[in-house]
Short mmCIF file of C-alpha atoms and ligand atoms in Angstrom, two decimals:
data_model
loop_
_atom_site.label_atom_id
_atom_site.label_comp_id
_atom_site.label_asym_id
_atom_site.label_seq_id
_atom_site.Cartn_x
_atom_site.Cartn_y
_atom_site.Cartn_z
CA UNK A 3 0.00 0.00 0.00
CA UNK A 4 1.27 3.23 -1.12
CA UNK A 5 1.01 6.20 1.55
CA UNK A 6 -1.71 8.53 1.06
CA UNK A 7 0.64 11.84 0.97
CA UNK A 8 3.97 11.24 -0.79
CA UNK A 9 7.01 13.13 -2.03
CA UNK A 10 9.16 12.34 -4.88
CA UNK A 11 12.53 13.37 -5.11
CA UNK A 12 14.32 13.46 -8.74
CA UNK A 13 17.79 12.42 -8.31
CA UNK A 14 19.15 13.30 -11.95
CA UNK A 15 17.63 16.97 -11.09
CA UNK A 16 19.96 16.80 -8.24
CA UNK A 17 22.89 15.56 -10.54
CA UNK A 18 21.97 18.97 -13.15
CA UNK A 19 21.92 21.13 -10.27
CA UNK A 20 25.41 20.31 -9.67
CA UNK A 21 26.24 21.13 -12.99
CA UNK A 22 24.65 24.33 -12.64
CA UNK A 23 27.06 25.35 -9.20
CA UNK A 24 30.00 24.33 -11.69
CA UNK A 25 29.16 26.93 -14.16
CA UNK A 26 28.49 29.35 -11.54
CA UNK A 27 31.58 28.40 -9.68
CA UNK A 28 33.83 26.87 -12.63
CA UNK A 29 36.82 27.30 -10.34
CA UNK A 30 35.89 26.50 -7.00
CA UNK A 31 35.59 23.08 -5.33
CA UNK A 32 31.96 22.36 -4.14
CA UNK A 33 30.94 21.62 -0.57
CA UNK A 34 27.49 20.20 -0.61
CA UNK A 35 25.09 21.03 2.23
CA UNK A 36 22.69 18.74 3.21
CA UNK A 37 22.52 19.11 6.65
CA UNK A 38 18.72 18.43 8.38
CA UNK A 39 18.32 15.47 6.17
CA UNK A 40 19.25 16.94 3.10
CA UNK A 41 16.55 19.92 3.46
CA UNK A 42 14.08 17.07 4.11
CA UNK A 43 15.29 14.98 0.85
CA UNK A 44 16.41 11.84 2.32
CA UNK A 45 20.14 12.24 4.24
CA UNK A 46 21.37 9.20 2.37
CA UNK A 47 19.66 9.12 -0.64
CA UNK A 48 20.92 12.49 -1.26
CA UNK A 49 24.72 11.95 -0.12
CA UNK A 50 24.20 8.74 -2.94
CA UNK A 51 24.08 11.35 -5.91
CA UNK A 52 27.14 13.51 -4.50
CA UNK A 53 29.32 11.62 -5.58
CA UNK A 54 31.38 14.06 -8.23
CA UNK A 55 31.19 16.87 -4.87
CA UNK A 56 34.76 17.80 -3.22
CA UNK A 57 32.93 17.47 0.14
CA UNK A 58 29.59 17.75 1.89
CA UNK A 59 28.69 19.51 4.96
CA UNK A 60 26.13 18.47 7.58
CA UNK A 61 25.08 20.57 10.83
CA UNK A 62 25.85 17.97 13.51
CA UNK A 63 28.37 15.33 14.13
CA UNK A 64 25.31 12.79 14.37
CA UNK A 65 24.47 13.31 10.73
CA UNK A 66 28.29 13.08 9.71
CA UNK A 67 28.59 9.62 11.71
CA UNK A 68 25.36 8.42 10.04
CA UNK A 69 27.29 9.10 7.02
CA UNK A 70 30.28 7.08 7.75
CA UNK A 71 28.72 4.09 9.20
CA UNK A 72 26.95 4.04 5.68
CA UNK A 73 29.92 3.80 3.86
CA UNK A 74 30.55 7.60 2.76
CA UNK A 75 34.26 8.25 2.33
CA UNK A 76 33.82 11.45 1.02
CA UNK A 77 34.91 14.94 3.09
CA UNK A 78 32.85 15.56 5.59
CA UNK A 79 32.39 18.85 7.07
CA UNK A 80 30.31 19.30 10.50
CA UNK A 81 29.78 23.28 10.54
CA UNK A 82 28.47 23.02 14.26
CA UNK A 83 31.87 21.85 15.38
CA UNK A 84 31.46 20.88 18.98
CA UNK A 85 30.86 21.58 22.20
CA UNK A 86 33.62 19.05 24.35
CA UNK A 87 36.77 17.02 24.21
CA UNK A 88 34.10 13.86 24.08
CA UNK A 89 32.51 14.76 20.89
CA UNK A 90 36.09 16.14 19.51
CA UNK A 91 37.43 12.95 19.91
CA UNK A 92 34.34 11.03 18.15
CA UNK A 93 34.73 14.07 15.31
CA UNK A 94 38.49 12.58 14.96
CA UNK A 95 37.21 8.54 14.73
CA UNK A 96 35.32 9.07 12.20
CA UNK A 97 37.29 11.31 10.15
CA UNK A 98 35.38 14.17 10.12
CA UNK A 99 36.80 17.83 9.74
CA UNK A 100 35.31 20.48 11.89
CA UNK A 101 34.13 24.31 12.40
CA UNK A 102 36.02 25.82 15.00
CA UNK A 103 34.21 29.14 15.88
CA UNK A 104 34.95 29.72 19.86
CA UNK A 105 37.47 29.82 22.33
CA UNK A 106 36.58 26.83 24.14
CA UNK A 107 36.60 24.96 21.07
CA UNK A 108 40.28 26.00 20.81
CA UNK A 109 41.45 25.20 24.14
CA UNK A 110 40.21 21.62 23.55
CA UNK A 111 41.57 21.11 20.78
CA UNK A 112 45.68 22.40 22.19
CA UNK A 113 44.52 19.56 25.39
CA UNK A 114 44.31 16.70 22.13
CA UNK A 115 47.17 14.69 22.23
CA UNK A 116 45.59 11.62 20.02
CA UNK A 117 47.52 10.81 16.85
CA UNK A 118 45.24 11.33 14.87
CA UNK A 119 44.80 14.57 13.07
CA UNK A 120 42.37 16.73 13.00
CA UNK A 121 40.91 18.80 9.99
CA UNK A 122 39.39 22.07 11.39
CA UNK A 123 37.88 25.03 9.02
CA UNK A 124 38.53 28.48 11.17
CA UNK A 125 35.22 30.23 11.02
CA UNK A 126 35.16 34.35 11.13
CA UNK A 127 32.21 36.11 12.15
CA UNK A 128 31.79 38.78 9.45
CA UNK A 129 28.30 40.53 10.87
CA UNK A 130 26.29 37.59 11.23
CA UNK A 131 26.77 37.39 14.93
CA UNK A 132 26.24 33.97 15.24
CA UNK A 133 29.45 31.34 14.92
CA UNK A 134 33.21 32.10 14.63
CA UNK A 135 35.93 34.92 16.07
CA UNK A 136 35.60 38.77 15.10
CA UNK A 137 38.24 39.91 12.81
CA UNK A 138 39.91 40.90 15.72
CA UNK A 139 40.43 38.27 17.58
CA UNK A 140 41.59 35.82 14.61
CA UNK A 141 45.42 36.29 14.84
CA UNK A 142 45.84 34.91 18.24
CA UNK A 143 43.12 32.07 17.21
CA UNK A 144 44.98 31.36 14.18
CA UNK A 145 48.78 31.51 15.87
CA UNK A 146 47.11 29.02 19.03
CA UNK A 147 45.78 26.68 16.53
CA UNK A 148 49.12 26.64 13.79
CA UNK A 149 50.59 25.67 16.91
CA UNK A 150 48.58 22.98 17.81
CA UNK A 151 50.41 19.12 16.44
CA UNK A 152 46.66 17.78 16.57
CA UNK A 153 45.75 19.99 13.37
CA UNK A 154 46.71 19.37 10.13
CA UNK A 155 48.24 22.15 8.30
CA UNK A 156 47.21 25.01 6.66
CA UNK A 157 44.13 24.45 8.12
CA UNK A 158 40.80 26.03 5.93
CA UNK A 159 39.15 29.62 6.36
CA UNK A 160 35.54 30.34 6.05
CA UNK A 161 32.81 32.78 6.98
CA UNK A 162 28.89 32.57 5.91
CA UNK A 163 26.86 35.57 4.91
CA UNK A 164 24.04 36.86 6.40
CA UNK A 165 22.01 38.80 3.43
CA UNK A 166 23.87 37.49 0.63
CA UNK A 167 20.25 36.74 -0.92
CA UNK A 168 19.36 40.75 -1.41
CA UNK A 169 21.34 41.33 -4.10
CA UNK A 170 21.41 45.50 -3.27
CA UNK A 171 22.59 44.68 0.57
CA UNK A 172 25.85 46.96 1.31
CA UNK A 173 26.44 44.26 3.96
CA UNK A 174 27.89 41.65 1.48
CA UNK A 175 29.98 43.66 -0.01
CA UNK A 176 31.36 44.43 3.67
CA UNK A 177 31.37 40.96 4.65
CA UNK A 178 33.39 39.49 1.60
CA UNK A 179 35.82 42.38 1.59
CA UNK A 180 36.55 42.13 5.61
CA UNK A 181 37.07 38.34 5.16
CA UNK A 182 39.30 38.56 2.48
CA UNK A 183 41.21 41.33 4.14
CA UNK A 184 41.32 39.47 7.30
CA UNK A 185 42.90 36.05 5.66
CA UNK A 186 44.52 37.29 3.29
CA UNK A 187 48.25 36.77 4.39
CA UNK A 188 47.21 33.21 5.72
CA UNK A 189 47.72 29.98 3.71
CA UNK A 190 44.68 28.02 3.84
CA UNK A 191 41.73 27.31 1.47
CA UNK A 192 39.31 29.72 1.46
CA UNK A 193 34.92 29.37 1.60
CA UNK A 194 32.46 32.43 1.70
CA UNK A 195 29.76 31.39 -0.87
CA UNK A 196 26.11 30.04 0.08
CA UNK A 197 23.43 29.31 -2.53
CA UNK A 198 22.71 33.48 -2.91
CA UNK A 199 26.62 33.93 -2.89
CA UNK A 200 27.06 31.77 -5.84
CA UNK A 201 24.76 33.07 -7.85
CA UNK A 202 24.33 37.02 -7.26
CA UNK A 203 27.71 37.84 -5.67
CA UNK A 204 30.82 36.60 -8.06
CA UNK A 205 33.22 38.04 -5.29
CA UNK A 206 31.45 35.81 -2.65
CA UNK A 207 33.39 32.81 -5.09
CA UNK A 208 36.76 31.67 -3.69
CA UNK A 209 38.61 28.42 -3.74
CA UNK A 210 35.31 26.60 -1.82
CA UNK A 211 31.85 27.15 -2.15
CA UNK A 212 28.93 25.81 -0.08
CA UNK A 213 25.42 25.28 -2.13
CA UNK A 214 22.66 24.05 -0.42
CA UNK A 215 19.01 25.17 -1.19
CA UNK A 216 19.81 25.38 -5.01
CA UNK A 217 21.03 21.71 -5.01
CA UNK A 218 17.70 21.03 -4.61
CA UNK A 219 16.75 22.91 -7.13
CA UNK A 220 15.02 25.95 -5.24
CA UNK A 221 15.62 29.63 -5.85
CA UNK A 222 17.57 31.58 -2.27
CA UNK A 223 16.05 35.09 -3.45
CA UNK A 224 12.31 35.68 -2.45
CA UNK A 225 11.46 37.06 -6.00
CA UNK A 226 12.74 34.10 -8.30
CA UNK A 227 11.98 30.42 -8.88
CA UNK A 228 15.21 27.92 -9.59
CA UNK A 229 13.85 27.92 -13.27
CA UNK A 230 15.07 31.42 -13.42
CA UNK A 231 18.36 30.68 -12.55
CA UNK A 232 18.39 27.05 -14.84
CA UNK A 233 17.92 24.72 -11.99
CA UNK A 234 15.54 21.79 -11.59
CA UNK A 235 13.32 21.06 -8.43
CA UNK A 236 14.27 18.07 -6.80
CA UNK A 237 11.23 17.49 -4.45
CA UNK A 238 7.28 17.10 -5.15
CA UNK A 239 4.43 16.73 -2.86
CA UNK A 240 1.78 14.90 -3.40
CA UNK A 241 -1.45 13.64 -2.32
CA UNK A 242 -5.19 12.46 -3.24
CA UNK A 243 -8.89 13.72 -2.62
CA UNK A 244 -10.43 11.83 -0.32
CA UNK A 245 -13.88 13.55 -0.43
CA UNK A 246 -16.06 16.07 -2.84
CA UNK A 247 -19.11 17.57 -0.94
CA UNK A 248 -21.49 20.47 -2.23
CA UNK A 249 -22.03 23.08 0.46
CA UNK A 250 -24.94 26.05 0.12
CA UNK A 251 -24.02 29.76 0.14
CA UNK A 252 -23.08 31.29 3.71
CA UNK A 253 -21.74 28.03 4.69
CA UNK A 254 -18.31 28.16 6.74
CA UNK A 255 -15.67 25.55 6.38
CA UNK A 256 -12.79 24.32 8.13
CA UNK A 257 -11.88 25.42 11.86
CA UNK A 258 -13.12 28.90 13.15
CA UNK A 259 -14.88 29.33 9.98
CA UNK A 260 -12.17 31.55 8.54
CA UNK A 261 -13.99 30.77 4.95
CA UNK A 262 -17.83 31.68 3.92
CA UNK A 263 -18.75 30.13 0.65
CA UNK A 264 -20.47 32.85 -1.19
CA UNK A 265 -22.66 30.77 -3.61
CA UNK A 266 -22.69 27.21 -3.98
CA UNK A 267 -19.79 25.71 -3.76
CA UNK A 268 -18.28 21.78 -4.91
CA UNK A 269 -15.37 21.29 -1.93
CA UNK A 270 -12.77 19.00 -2.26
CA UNK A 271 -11.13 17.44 1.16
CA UNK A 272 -7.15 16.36 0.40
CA UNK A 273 -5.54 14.31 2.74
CA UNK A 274 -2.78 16.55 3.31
CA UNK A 275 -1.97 18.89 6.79
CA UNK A 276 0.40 20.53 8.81
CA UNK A 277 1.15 16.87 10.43
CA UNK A 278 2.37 16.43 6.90
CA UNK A 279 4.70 19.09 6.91
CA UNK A 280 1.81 21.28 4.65
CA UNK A 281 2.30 24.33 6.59
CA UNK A 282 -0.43 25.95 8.17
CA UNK A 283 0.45 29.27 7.55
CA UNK A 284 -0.85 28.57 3.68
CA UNK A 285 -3.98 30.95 3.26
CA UNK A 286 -6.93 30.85 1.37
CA UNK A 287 -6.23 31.59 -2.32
CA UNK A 288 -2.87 29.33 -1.93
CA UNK A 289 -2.81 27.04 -5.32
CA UNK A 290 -3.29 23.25 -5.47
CA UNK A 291 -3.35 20.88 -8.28
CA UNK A 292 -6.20 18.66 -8.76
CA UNK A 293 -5.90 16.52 -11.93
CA UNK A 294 -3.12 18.83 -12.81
CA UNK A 295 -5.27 22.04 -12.68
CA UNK A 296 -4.85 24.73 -10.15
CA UNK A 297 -7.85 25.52 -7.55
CA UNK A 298 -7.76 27.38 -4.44
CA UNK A 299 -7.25 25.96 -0.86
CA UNK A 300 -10.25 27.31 1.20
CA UNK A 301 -9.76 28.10 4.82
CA UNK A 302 -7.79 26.93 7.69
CA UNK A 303 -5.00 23.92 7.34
CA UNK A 304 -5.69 21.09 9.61
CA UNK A 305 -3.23 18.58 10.64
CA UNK A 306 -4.42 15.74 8.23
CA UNK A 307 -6.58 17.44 5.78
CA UNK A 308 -6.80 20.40 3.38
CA UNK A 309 -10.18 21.94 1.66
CA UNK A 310 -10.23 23.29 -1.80
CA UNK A 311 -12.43 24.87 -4.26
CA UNK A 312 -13.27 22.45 -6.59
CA UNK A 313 -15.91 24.65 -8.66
CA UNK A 314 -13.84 24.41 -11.81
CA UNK A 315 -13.30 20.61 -11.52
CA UNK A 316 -17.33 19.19 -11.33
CA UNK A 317 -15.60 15.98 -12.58
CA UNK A 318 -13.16 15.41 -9.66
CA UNK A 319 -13.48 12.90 -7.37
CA UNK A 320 -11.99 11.12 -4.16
CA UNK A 321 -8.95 9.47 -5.38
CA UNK A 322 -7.37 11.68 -7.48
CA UNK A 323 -4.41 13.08 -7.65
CA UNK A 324 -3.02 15.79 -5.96
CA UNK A 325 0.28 17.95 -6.14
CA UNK A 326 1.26 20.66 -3.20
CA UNK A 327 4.13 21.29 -4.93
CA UNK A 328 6.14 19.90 -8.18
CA UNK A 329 5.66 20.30 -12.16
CA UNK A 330 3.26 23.53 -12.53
CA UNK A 331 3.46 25.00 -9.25
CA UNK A 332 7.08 25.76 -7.21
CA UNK A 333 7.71 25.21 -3.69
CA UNK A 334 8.42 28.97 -3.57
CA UNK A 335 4.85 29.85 -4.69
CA UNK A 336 3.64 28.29 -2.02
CA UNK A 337 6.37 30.02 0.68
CA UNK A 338 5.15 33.39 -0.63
CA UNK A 339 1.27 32.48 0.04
CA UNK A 340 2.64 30.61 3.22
CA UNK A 341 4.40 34.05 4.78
CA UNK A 342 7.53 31.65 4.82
CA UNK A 343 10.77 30.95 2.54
CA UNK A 344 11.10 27.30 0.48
CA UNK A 345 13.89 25.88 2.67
CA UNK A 346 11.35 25.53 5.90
CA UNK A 347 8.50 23.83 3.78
CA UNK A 348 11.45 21.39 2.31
CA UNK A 349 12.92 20.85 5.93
CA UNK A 350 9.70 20.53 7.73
CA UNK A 351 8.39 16.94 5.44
CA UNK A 352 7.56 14.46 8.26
CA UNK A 353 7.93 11.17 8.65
CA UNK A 354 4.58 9.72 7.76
CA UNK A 355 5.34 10.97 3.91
CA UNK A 356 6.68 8.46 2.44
CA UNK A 357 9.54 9.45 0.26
CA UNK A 358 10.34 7.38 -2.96
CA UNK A 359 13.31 8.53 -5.97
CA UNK A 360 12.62 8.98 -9.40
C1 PLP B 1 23.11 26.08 5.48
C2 PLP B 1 24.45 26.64 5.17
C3 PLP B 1 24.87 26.82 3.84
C4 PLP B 1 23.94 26.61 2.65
O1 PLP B 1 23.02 27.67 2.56
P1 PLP B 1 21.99 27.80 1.33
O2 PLP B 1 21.38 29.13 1.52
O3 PLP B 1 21.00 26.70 1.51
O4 PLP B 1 22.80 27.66 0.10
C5 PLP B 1 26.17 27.24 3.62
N1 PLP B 1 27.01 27.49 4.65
C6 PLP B 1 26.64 27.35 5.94
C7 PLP B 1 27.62 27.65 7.03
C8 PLP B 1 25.35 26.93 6.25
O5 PLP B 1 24.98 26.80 7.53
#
């Protein structure tokens, strides 16, 4: 038995997309993000197609030893780093490099005496206030940890941007230019670029870059789909009706009646909710497909089920097919009329979709 909600993901769009980064990024060597289960793809199905990468990067050590004990030999980058000589020491058995952004980090790593090596990526904080040293701080950082026997030499250099993905922001420009002044006496390969970097900010492009939402074939900028921009979505959702109904004129639907038909109306009921990973925030008007036509959800999003307006479609009926999102209508159509971006609706798939590759 098939599940009633499903998502396909299309690996050979996955496989384009990566062409795509290359001629965006001819030069660079590509780091593949696909931390939080590759943006709700599949962790290992996705790390499968990656093949042809120069590394991938997950958020936490957990999804890096996952990746190991699958068989992945690949560089693996774990941009969370860690927190205490414990996990530092399972970051070194299974071979996976790190991001050291704090102090503590560093006086762990000069108390490692193992023999094994360890492959750290300095982080600077360029104005994102989140991980890694100020400009100011990162000669010390950098002397303590050239010093250190435990870390293989030159050791890499990165920062992330904050607002690479409005192309006008004055803050990228700052961002790139302070990194690049900060390292740029220091051996070491270099990474600034995210998805927005890559494609809007050529000076974001140094010897590393680090593409994640447009891997999967989704746009970073609020204004664009991937089409624009020659990529290929990866993911679809998809679902069924599962009842038609006829309600009068005046008649509310859904919970706290946020929607009064105003004639009579032919409603559709999809099995599809925010336990899903639909997200509730959708509002009436959002687009559905029905038979491969678009018709209006109608009011609120429950956790199983979805209405729509099935007035143009008097020949639907339960059991047919429904797409969320896929061919004819983008994941970032449906984050605009959701009041949220793509990479959340990707991320937040839950486990009782079944996913299956195409
Ligand atoms: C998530 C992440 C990326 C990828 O960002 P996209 O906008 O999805 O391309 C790159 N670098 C770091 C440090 C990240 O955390």
């Amino acid at each position: 038995m098939t599940a009633a909600a499903y998502a396909l993901v299309n690996l050979a769009a996955v496989k384009h997309n990566i062409g795509k980064i290359r001629d965006y990024a001819p030069q660079a060597k590509i780091m593949a993000v696909i931390k939080a289960n590759a943006y709700g793809h599949g962790l290992l199905r996705i790390a499968e197609v990656l093949q042809g990468v120069d590394a991938i990067a997950v958020a936490r050590a957990d999804e890096g030893i996952r990746l190991r004990l699958s068989g992945f030999s690949i560089r693996i980058v774990i941009l969370e780093g860690f927190v205490c000589k414990q996990e530092l020491e399972d970051l070194i058995k299974y071979d996976l490099d790190v991001v050291v952004h704090s102090v503590g980090q560093v006086d762990i790593i000069e108390n490692y005496w193992g023999q094994k090596k360890l492959t750290v990526w300095l982080k600077l904080d360029t104005g994102m206030n989140r991980l890694g040293f100020k400009s100011t701080e990162f000669t010390p950082i950098y002397k303590r940890l050239m010093a250190c026997s435990s870390v293989k030499q030159p050791f890499f250099l990165m920062t992330h941007l904050s607002s690479a993905d409005d192309p006008h922001s004055a803050v990228t420009r700052q961002q790139v230019n302070l990194f690049k002044d900060t390292v740029k006496t220091y051996p070491g390969e270099k990474s600034i670029a995210n998805s927005a970097g890559i494609i809007a900010w050529d000076d974001s492009l140094t010897d590393w870059v680090r593409p994640g939402v447009m891997l999967y074939g989704v746009s970073p900028f609020s204004n664009s789909v991937g089409k624009d921009f020659g990529l290929k979505p990866v993911m679809s959702l998809h679902s069924r009706l599962i009842a038609i109904k006829n309600i009068g004129a005046g008649e509310v639907v859904g919970y706290a009646g946020t929607w009064v038909s105003n004639q009579q109306t032919r409603l559709g009921v999809v099995a599809i909710g925010y336990g899903d990973g639909f997200p509730r925030s959708a509002q009436t008007g959002t687009p559905v497909l029905v038979n491969g036509k678009r018709v209006p959800l109608v009011g609120r999003v429950s956790m199983d089920m979805i209405t729509v307006d099935l007035s143009s479609q008097m020949n639907a009926k339960a059991g047919d097919p429904v797409t969320l999102w896929g061919e004819g209508l983008e994941v970032e159509e449906i984050a605009r009329y959701s009041d949220t971006i793509p990479y959340t609706l990707l991320c937040g798939i839950t486990q009782r979709v079944e996913i299956k590759k195409v």
